[in-house]
Amino acid sequence: MLATPSTDCSIQRTLDLIGDRWTLLIVRDLFRGVRRFSRIHEDLGIAKNLLTDRLSLLVDAEIVERTPYQQRPLRHEYRLTAKGRALSPTLVAMMRWGDEWCSGGQSPTELVHDDCDTRLELQCWCTTCNVPVPPTQIDSRPGPGRALNTAKAAHG
Amino acid sequence: MLATPSTDCSIQRTLDLIGDRWTLLIVRDLFRGVRRFSRIHEDLGIAKNLLTDRLSLLVDAEIVERTPYQQRPLRHEYRLTAKGRALSPTLVAMMRWGDEWCSGGQSPTELVHDDCDTRLELQCWCTTCNVPVPPTQIDSRPGPGRALNTAKAAHG
DNA sequence: GAGGTTAGTTGCATATCGAAACCAACTTCC
DNA sequence: GGAAGTTGGTTTCGATATGCAACTAACCTC
């Protein structure tokens, strides 16, 4: 969680916010509806001081918001913001990878389409052609956010 | 990088392997074709002892393989295995998130569909309905890899 | 008013990190 | 043939982060 000297890489910037051992697990719990300090604490087994620290970093980063769920005694819960919910594909990607490569292809939990109960895949999607795009049809190029760099074969 | 007591969660298992500040950046460099110790070292600014450590963990995890690229002096380079290349969607997801939320929507690098040059989104895809599935239409259920757990609203 | 619940803070031992120095096996330059 | 450079590390050590346990505070229930 260092202030890295702003390299022009979105992966780097993302990891600066969520790239430690606990943060994404906290976000996962919030997705699952585990929203209170004590519940997250017991679910993850994270030390309380670290949980306090990580939650406040997440709130600072506007990934999570802290809202009261009762007065007297005043208690807060933690909820994902739109920015936080946008981490969904990242978590899904990790989950699918873990399923495939760390659990012998057997998912502990499956994600399915609520309409038809089909197990979901994660893919790149072209909004123009309206088709999924496999890795082989992906090109990369320097984007509007700072150029100057070579950015040749930037990904796969 | 602790030996976590095997919780039934693929996200957890994935983070046990790649969930620290450097590992995914190393993987990103390998995707980009930066494969040698000294090049990764200077590109990331990572301490050499940590790079040695992380590379050997990646090799142990079979995400990376170490192969000689010359004899006399014997030198090795690091290449992604199939398991490592399968991390592509995870990196793409993080890249898109960082573009959207940490770079003011301005991508330093864009991924585009080679057919039509449209910037790509990463989404869940239902192979039955042949449509992209937004987070709100995702359900989750216990999978074949170990059941017993409650696994109610597990994701979105 | 004793005990429980929730959400923390504080203090301290230990583990991990980061920077720099050092090392070894070569190669190239002069 | 000796000096300096390159690559890929290992070692050392002070700084930082982590994990555990104890403590606190505000309230509620019995």
CSV table of N, CA, C and O (backbone and C1' of nucleotides) in Angstrom, one decimal, chain B residues 48 75, chain C residues 22-26, chain D residues 5-9:
chain,number,residue,atom,x,y,z
B,48,LYS,N,16.2,-7.2,-5.1
B,48,LYS,CA,16.6,-8.5,-5.7
B,48,LYS,C,16.3,-9.7,-4.9
B,48,LYS,O,15.9,-10.7,-5.4
B,75,ARG,N,22.6,-19.0,-18.4
B,75,ARG,CA,21.6,-18.0,-18.0
B,75,ARG,C,20.2,-18.5,-18.2
B,75,ARG,O,20.0,-19.2,-19.2
C,22,DC,P,31.2,-4.1,0.5
C,22,DC,O5',31.0,-5.6,0.1
C,22,DC,C5',30.5,-6.5,1.0
C,22,DC,C4',30.1,-7.8,0.3
C,22,DC,C3',31.2,-8.3,-0.6
C,22,DC,O3',31.6,-9.6,-0.1
C,22,DC,C1',29.1,-8.4,-1.7
C,23,DC,P,32.8,-10.4,-0.8
C,23,DC,O5',32.1,-11.4,-1.9
C,23,DC,C5',31.1,-12.2,-1.4
C,23,DC,C4',30.5,-13.0,-2.6
C,23,DC,C3',31.6,-13.5,-3.5
C,23,DC,O3',31.4,-14.9,-3.7
C,23,DC,C1',29.9,-12.5,-4.7
C,24,DA,P,32.7,-15.9,-4.0
C,24,DA,O5',32.2,-16.5,-5.4
C,24,DA,C5',30.9,-17.0,-5.5
C,24,DA,C4',30.6,-17.2,-7.0
C,24,DA,C3',31.8,-17.6,-7.9
C,24,DA,O3',31.4,-18.6,-8.8
C,24,DA,C1',30.7,-15.7,-8.8
C,25,DA,P,32.4,-19.6,-9.5
C,25,DA,O5',32.0,-19.5,-11.0
C,25,DA,C5',30.6,-19.7,-11.3
C,25,DA,C4',30.3,-19.0,-12.6
C,25,DA,C3',31.4,-19.2,-13.6
C,25,DA,O3',30.8,-19.6,-14.9
C,25,DA,C1',30.9,-16.9,-13.4
C,26,DC,P,31.6,-20.5,-15.9
C,26,DC,O5',32.6,-19.4,-16.5
C,26,DC,C5',32.5,-19.1,-17.9
C,26,DC,C4',31.7,-17.7,-18.0
C,26,DC,C3',32.3,-16.9,-19.2
C,26,DC,O3',31.7,-17.3,-20.4
C,26,DC,C1',31.6,-15.6,-17.3
D,5,DG,P,33.3,-0.4,-15.7
D,5,DG,O5',32.4,-1.5,-16.5
D,5,DG,C5',32.6,-1.7,-17.9
D,5,DG,C4',31.6,-2.8,-18.4
D,5,DG,C3',30.3,-2.7,-17.7
D,5,DG,O3',29.3,-3.0,-18.7
D,5,DG,C1',31.3,-4.9,-17.4
D,6,DT,P,27.7,-2.8,-18.4
D,6,DT,O5',27.2,-4.4,-18.3
D,6,DT,C5',27.5,-5.2,-19.5
D,6,DT,C4',26.9,-6.6,-19.2
D,6,DT,C3',25.6,-6.6,-18.5
D,6,DT,O3',24.7,-7.4,-19.2
D,6,DT,C1',27.1,-8.0,-17.3
D,7,DT,P,23.1,-7.5,-18.9
D,7,DT,O5',23.0,-8.8,-18.0
D,7,DT,C5',23.5,-10.0,-18.6
D,7,DT,C4',23.4,-11.1,-17.5
D,7,DT,C3',22.1,-11.1,-16.7
D,7,DT,O3',21.5,-12.4,-16.9
D,7,DT,C1',23.9,-11.2,-15.3
D,8,DG,P,20.1,-12.7,-16.3
D,8,DG,O5',20.4,-13.3,-14.9
D,8,DG,C5',21.1,-14.5,-14.8
D,8,DG,C4',21.4,-14.8,-13.3
D,8,DG,C3',20.2,-14.6,-12.4
D,8,DG,O3',20.2,-15.7,-11.4
D,8,DG,C1',21.9,-13.4,-11.6
D,9,DG,P,18.8,-16.2,-10.8
D,9,DG,O5',18.5,-15.1,-9.8
D,9,DG,C5',18.7,-15.1,-8.4
D,9,DG,C4',20.2,-15.3,-8.0
D,9,DG,C3',20.4,-15.2,-6.5
D,9,DG,O3',20.3,-16.5,-6.0
D,9,DG,C1',22.0,-13.9,-7.6
